[in-house]
Coordinates of C-alpha atoms and ligand atoms in Angstrom, one line a residue:
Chain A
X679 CA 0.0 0.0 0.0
X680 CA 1.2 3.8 -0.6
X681 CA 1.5 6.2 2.2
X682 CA -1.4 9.1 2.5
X683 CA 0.6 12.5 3.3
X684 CA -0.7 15.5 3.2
X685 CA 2.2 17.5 3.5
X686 CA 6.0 17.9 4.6
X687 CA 8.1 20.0 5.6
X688 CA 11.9 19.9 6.7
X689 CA 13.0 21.3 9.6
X690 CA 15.6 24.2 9.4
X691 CA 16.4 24.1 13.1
X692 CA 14.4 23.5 16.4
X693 CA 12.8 26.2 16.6
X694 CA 11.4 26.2 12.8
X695 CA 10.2 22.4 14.2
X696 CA 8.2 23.7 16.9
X697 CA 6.5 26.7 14.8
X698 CA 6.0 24.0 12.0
X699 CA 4.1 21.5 14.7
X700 CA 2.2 24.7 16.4
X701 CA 1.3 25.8 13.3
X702 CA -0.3 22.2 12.2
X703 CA -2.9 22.6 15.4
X704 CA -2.3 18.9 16.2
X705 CA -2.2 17.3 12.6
X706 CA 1.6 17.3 12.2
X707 CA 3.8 14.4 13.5
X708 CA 7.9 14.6 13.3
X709 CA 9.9 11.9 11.3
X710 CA 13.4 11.0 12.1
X711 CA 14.5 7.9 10.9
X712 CA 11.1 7.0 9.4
X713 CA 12.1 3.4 9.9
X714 CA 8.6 3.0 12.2
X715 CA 6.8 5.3 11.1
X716 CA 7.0 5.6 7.1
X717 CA 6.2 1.4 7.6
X718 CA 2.5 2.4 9.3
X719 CA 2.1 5.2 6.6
X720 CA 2.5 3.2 4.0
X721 CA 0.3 0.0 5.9
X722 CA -2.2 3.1 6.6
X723 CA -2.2 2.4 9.9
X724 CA -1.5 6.2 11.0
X725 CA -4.0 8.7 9.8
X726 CA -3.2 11.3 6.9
X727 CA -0.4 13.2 8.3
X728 CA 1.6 16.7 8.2
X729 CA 5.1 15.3 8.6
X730 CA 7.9 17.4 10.0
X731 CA 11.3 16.1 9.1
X732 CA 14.2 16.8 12.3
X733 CA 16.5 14.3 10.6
X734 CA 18.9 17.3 9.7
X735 CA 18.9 19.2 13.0
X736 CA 22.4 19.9 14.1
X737 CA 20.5 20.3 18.1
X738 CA 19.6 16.7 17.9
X739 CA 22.5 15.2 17.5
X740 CA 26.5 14.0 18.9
X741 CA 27.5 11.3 21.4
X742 CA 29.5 13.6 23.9
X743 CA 30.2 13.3 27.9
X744 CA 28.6 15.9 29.6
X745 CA 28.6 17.2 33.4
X746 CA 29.1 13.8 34.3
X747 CA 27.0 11.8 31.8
X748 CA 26.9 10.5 28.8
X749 CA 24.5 12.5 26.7
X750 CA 23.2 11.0 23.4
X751 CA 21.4 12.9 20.7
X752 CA 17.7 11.6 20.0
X753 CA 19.2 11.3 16.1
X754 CA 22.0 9.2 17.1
X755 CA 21.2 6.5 14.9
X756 CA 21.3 2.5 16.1
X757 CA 24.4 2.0 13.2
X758 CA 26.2 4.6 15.3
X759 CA 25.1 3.7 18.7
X760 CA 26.5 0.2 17.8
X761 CA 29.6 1.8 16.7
X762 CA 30.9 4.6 19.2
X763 CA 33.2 4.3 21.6
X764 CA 32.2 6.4 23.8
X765 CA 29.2 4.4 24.3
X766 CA 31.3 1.0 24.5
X767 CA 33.8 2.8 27.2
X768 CA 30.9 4.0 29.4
X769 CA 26.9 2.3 28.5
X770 CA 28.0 -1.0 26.6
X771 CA 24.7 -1.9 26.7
X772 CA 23.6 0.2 24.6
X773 CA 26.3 -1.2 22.2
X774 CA 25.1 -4.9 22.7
X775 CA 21.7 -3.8 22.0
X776 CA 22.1 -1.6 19.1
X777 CA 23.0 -4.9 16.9
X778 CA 19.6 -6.9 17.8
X779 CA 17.3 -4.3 16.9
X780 CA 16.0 -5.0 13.4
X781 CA 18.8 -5.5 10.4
X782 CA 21.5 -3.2 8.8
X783 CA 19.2 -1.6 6.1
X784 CA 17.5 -0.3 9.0
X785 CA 20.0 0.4 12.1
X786 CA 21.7 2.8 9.3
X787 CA 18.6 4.8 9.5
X788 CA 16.5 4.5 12.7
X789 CA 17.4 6.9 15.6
X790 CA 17.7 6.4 19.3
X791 CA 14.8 9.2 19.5
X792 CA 12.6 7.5 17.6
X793 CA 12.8 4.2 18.9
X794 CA 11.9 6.1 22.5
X795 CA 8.7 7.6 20.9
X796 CA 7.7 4.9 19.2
X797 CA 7.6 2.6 22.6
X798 CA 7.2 -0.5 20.9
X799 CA 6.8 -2.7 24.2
X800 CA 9.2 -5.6 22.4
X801 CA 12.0 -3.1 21.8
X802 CA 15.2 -3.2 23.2
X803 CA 16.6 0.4 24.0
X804 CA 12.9 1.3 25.7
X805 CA 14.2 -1.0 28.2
X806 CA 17.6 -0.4 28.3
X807 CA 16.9 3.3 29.0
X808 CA 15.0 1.8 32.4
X809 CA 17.9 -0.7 33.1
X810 CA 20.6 2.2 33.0
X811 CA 18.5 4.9 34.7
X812 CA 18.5 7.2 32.3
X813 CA 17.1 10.2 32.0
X814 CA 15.5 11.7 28.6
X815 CA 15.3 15.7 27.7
X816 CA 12.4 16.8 25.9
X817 CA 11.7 19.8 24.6
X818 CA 9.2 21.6 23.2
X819 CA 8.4 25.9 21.8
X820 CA 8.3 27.2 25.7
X821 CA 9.5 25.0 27.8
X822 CA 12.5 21.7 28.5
X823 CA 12.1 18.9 31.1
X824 CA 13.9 16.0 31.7
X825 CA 12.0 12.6 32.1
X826 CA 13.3 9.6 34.1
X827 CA 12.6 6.7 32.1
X828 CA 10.7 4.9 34.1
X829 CA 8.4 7.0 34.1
X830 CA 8.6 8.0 30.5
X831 CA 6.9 4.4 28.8
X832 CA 2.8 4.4 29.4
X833 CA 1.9 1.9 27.6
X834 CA 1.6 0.4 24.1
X835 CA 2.8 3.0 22.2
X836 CA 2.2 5.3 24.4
X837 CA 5.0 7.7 26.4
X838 CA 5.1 10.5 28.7
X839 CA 5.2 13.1 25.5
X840 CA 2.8 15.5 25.3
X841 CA 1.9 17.6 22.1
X842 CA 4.7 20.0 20.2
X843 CA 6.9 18.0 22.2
X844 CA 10.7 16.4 20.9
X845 CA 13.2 14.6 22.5
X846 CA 15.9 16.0 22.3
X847 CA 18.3 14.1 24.2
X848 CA 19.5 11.0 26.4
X849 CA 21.6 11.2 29.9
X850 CA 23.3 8.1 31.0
X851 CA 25.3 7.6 34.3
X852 CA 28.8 6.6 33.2
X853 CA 29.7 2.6 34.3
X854 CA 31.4 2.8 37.0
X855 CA 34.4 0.0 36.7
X856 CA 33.1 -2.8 38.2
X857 CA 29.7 -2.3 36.7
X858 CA 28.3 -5.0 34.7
X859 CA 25.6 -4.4 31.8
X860 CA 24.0 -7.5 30.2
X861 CA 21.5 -7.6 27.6
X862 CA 19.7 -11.2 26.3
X863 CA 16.7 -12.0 24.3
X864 CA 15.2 -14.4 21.9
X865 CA 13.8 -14.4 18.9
X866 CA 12.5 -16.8 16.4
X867 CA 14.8 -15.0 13.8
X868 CA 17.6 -12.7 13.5
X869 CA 16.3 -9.0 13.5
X870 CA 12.7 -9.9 14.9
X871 CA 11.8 -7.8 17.6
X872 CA 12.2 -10.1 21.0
X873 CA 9.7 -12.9 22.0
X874 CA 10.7 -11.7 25.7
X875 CA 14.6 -9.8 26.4
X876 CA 16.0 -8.6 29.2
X877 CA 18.4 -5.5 29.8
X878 CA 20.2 -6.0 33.2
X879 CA 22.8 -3.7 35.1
X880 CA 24.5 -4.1 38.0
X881 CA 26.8 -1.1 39.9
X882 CA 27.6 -0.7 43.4
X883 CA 23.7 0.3 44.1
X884 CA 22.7 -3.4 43.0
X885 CA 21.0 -4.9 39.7
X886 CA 18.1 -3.6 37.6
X887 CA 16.4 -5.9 35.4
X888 CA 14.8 -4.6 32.8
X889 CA 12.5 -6.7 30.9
X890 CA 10.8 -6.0 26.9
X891 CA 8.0 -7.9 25.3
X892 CA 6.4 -9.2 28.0
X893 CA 3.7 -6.5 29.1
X894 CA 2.6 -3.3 26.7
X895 CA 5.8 -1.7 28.1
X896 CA 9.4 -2.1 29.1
X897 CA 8.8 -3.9 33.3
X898 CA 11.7 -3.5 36.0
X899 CA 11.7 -7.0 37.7
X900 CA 11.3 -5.2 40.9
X901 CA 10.5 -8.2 43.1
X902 CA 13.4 -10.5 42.1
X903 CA 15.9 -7.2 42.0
X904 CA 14.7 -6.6 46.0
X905 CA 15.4 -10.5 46.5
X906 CA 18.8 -10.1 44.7
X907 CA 20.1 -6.9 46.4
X908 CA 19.5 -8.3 49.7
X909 CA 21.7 -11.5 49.0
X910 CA 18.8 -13.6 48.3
X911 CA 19.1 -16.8 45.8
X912 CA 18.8 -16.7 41.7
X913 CA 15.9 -19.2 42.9
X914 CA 14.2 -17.1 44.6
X915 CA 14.5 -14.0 42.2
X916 CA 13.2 -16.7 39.6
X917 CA 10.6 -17.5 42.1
X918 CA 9.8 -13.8 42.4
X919 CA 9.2 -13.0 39.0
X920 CA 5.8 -15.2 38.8
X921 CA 4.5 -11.8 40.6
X922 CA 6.8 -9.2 38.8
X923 CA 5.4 -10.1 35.0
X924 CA 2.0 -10.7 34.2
X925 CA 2.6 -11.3 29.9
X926 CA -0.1 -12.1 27.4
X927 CA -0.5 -14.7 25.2
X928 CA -0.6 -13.4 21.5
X929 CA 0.3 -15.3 18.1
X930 CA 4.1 -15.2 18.7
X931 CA 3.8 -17.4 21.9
X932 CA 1.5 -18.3 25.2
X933 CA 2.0 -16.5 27.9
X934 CA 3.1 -19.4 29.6
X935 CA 6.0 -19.4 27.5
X936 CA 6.9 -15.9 28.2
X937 CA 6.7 -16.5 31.7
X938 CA 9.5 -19.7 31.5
X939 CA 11.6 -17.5 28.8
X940 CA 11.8 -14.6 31.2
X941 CA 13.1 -17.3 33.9
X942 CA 15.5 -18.9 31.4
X943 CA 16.9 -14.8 30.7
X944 CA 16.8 -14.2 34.2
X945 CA 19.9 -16.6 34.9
X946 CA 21.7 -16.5 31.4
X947 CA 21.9 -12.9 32.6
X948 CA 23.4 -12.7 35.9
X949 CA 25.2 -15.7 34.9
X950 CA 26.8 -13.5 32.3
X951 CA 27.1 -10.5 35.0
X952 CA 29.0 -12.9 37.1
X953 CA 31.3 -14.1 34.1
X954 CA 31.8 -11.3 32.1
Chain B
X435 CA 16.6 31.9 5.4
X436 CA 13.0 31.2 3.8
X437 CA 10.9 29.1 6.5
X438 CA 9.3 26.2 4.1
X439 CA 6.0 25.7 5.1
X440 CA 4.3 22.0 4.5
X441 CA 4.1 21.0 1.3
X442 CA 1.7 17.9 -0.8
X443 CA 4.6 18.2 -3.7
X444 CA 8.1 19.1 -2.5
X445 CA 10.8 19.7 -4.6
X446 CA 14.5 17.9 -4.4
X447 CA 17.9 18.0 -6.0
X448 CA 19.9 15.1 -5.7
X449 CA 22.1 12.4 -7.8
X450 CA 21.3 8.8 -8.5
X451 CA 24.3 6.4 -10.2
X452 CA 26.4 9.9 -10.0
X453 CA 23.9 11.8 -13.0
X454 CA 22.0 15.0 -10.9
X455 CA 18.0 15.0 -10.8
X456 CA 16.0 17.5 -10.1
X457 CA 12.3 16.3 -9.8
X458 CA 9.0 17.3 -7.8
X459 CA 7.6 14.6 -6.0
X460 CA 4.2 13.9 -4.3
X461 CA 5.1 14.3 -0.2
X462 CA 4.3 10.2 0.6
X463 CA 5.8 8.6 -2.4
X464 CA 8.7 6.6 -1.2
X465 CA 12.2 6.4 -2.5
X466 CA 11.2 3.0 -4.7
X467 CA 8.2 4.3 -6.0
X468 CA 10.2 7.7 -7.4
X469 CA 13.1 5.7 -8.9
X470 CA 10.5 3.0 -10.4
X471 CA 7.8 5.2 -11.6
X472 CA 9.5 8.5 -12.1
X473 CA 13.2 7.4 -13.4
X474 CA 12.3 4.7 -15.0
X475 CA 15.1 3.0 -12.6
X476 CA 13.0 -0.8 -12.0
X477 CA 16.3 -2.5 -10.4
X478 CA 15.1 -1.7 -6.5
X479 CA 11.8 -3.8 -6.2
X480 CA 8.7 -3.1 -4.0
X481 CA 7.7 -6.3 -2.2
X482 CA 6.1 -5.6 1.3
X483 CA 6.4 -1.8 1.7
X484 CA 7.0 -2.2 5.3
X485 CA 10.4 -2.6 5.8
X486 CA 10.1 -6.8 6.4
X487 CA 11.2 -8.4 3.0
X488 CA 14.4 -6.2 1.9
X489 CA 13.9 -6.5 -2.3
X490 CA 14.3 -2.6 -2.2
X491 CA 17.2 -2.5 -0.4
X492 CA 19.6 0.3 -1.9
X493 CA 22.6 2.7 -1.0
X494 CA 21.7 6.3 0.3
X495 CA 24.4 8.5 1.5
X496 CA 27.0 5.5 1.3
X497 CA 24.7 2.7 3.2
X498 CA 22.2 0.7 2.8
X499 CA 18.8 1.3 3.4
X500 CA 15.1 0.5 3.1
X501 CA 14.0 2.0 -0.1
X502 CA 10.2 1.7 1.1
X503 CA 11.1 3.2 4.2
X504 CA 12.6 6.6 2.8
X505 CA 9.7 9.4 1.1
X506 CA 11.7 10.8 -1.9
X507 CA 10.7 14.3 -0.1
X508 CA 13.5 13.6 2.1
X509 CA 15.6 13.1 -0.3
X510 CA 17.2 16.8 -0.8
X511 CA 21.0 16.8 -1.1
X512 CA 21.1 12.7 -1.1
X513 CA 23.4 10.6 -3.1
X514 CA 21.3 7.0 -4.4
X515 CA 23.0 4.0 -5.8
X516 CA 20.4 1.8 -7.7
X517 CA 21.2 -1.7 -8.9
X518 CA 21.9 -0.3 -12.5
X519 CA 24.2 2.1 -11.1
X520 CA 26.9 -0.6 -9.7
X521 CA 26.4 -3.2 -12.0
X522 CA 27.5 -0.2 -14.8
X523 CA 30.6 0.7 -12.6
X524 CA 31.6 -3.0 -12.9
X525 CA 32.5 -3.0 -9.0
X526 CA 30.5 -6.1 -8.5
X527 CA 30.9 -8.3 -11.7
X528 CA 32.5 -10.6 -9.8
X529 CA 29.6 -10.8 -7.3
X530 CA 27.1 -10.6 -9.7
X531 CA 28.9 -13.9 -12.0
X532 CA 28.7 -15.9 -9.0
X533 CA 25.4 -15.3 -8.4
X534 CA 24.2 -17.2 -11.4
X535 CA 27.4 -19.4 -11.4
X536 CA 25.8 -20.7 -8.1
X537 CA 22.6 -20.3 -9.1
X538 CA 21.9 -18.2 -6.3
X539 CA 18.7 -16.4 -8.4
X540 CA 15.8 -18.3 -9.8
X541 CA 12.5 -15.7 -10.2
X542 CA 15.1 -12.8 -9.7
X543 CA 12.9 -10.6 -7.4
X544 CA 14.8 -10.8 -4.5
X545 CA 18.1 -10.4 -6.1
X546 CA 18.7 -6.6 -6.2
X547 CA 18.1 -6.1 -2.8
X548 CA 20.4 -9.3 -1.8
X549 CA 23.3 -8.3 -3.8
X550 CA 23.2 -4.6 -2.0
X551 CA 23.4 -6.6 1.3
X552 CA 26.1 -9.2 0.4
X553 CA 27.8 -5.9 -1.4
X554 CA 27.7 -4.5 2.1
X555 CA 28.9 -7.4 4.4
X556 CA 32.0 -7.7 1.2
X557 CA 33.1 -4.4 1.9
X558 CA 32.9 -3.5 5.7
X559 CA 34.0 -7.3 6.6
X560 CA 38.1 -7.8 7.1
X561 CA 38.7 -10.8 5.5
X562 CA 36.4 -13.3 4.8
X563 CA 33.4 -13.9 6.6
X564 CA 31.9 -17.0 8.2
X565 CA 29.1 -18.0 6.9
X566 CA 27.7 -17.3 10.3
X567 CA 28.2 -13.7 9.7
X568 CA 26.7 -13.6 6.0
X569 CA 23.8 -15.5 7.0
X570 CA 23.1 -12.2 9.7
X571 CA 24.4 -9.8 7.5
X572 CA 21.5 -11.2 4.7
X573 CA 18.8 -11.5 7.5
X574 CA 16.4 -8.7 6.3
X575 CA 16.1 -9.8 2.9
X576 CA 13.8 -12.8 1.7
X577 CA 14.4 -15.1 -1.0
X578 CA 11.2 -17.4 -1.8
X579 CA 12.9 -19.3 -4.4
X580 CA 16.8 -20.6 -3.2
X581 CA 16.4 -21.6 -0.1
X582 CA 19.5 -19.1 0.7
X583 CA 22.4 -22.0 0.6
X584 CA 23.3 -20.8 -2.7
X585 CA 23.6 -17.4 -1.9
X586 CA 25.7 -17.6 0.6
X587 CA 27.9 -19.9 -1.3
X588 CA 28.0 -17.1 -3.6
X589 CA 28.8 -14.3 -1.2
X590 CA 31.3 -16.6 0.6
X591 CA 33.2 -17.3 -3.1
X592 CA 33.2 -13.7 -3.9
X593 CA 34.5 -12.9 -0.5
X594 CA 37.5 -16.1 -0.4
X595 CA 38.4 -14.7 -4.1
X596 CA 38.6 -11.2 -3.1
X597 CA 40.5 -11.5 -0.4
X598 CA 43.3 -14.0 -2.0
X599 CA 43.5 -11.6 -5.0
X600 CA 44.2 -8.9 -2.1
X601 CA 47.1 -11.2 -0.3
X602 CA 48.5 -11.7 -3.4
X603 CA 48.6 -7.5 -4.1
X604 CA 50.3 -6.9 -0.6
Ligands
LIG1408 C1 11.4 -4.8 9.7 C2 11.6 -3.9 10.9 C3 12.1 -4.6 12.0 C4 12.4 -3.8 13.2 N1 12.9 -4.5 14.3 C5 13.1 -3.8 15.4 C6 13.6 -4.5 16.6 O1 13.9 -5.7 16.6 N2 13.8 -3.7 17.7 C7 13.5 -2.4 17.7 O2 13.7 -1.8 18.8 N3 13.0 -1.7 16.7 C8 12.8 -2.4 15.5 N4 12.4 -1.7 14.4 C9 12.0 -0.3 14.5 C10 13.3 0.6 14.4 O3 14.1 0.5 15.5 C11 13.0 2.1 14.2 O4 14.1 2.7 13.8 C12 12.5 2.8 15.5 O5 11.5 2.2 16.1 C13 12.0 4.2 15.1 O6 13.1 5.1 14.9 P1 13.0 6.1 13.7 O7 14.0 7.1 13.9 O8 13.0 5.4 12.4 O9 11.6 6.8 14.0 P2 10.4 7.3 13.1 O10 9.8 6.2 12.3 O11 10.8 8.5 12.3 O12 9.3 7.8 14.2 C14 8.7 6.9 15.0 C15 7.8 7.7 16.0 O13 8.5 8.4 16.9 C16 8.3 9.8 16.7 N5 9.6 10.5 16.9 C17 10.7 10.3 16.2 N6 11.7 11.0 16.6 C18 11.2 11.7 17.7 C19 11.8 12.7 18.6 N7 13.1 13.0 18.5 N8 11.0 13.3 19.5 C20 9.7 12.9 19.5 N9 9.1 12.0 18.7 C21 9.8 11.4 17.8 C22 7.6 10.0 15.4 O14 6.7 11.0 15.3 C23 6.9 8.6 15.3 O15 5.7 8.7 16.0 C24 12.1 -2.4 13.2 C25 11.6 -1.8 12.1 C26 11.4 -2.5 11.0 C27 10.8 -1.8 9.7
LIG1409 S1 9.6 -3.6 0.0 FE1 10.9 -2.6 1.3 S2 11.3 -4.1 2.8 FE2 9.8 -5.1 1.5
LIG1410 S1 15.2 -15.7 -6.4 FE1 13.1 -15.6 -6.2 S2 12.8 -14.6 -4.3 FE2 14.9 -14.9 -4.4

């Protein structure tokens, strides 16, 4: 099927991107990377749209160390995130990740921004975002604010942004040196998004668990993290997580299956923290 | 600088296979649609036109993308490679000959976008890859006819030749 636009427009910096959105009244949507959205465009699954193309501003952009953190620009693409050292030296994570999400026709396009907005549940760097703590700067005409992402994913497709708004950015806390950062999942093939993954760090303040494709958004395993950063057993943590997820069943698999998946990731992974 | 405003036909300026175009294009036709039905350029194929199958995969800017994925309004100031481009500039003859020599094509559809991809994995790979790697690397493009074995054979040939013709250079 074709796409139905009813107009673009390409951004000459932020600012023109806010006056383009505000001037749309609602109907305008920005495109980075396109790799999501352009797909549901042409599958007409979004409505007729004003699109607003921020793939060229300079603002959204760099991988830099910044007052402490690592700050990544929402159109740091996944080919580069996979790529940078600065992100190997201090949120390799994000560099393990970056090479499961989708193929290479597609990581050379599709931005770190735009996988955030999007908020496929299944998707890996929703959740590594929540694993590392991270923090995500959004902007929009009058006004910047800084969302911690756990509290930035709502639900299916569905984030903390409010109209007129753009990410702008990503802070990570640097790895410390005895940190460990883990990410697992499985699919049927290479490139699908995950059946059920998990995103795990672990620093002097304990381990998160991040887990993706099991609810309609990225979960902290809170209940087995408590159990594990009291010097409780994997067992236990595995018992634990019975409570933490509640997944569905849909054509991919049974949530029955999610639920012993998620058990199997939950020791590969700290297995692999210990390890590594 | 003039503020552009949204437009329903945008114009661009850009180069595919190294010739400039200048065109005006409809704001949601994508980058396969403008090279088939505008240039006349029918290497890149449209198969699912939602980023799943790969037969449109091109070069943009030096890599390779999803040619259904990418509006040819965004497309300002780009540099395209199309099939026709490289297999003109001879670069990947020797690609291309094992192809059939292996008979790594039967209907054909699926064969621009896979040579883009093995063309990609040929060139940023040191040395030759496992088959491991060029089984990944092709992952995003479906072939409904060869069962794949033959196409990696024919990426892993062009990959064993091109790097013993490159030991003998140095
Ligand atoms: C076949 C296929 C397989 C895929 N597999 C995976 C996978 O395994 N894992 C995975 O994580 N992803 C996968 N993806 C999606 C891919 O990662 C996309 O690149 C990503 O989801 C969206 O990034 P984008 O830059 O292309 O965003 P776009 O498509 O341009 O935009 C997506 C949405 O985000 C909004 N948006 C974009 N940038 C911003 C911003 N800076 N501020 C506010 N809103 C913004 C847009 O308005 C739109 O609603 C796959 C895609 C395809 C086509
Ligand atoms: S037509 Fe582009 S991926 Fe199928
Ligand atoms: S040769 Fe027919 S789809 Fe690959």
């Amino acid at each position: 099927m074709k796409a139905s636009v009813a107009g673009y427009a390409r951004a000459q910096s932020l600012g023109h991107a806010f006056d383009l959105l505000q001037s749309a009244q609602g109907e305008a949507v920005v495109i980075a990377g396109g790799q999501s959205l352009v797909a549901s465009l042409n599958l007409r699954l979004s409505e007729e749209a004003l699109l607003v193309d921020i793939r060229h501003l300079p603002e959204l952009r760099g991988v830099v160390l910044h007052e402490g953190v690592l700050r990544l620009g929402a159109l740091t693409r996944h080919a580069e995130l996979a790529q940078a050292p600065l992100v190997a030296e201090h949120a390799p994570l994000l560099t393990q990740a970056a090479p499961l999400i989708a193929h290479a026709a597609i990581r050379s396009r599709g931005t770190l921004g735009g996988s955030l907005a999007n908020a496929d549940p299944a998707a890996e760097l929703p959740a590594c975002m929540i694993a590392l703590a991270a923090e995500i700067l959004v902007r929009s005409a009058g006004n910047e604010r800084r969302i911690p992402a756990d509290a930035f994913f709502e639900g299916l497709f569905t984030t903390a942004l409010e109209e007129g708004e753009i990410i702008v950015a990503v802070d990570i806390p640097l790895k410390a040196a005895g940190d460990r950062h883990v990410i697992r999942e499985l699919t049927r093939r290479s490139g699908d998004y995950a059946i059920v993954g998990l995103a795990g760090v672990k620093s002097v303040d304990g381990v998160r668990l991040a887990y993706f494709g099991v609810s309609d958004k990225p979960v902290l395993a809170a209940g087995a993290m408590t159990i594990l950063n009291s010097g409780g057993s994997i067992e236990d943590a595995v018992s634990a997580l019975q409570d933490d997820l509640d997944p569905e069943s849909d054509p991919h698999a049974s949530a029955e299956y999610r639920r012993h998946l998620a058990a199997v990731l939950l020791r590969r992974v700290l297995a692999d923290m210990t390890n590594s | 600088m003039s503020q552009a405003a949204f437009e329903q036909l945008v114009d661009i300026s850009l180069t595919v296979n190294g010739e400039r175009v200048e065109a005006r294009v409809p704001a949601g036709r994508h980058v396969v649609d403008f090279l088939r039905l505008d240039l006349g350029l029918t290497g890149a194929h449209a198969g699912c036109e939602h980023g799943v199958c790969g037969a449109c995969t091109l070069q943009i800017d030096g890599e390779i993308v999803r040619g259904c994925l990418i509006l040819a309004a965004q497309m300002d100031g780009a540099e395209i490679w199309t099939i026709e481009g490289v297999t003109d500039s001879k670069e990947i003859t020797d690609l291309q000959d094992n192809f059939v020599e292996r008979n790594a094509l039967q209907c054909g559809f699926c064969t621009p976008g896979m040579i883009f991809a093995a063309r990609d994995i040929l060139t940023r790979h040191q040395g030759v890859p496992s088959r491991e790697d060029i089984r990944e690397h092709i992952s995003g493009n479906y072939c409904r006819c060869t069962g794949y074995e033959a196409i990696v054979d024919a990426i892993e040939t062009t990959a064993r030749a091109r790097n013993s013709e490159q030991e003998a250079a140095e």
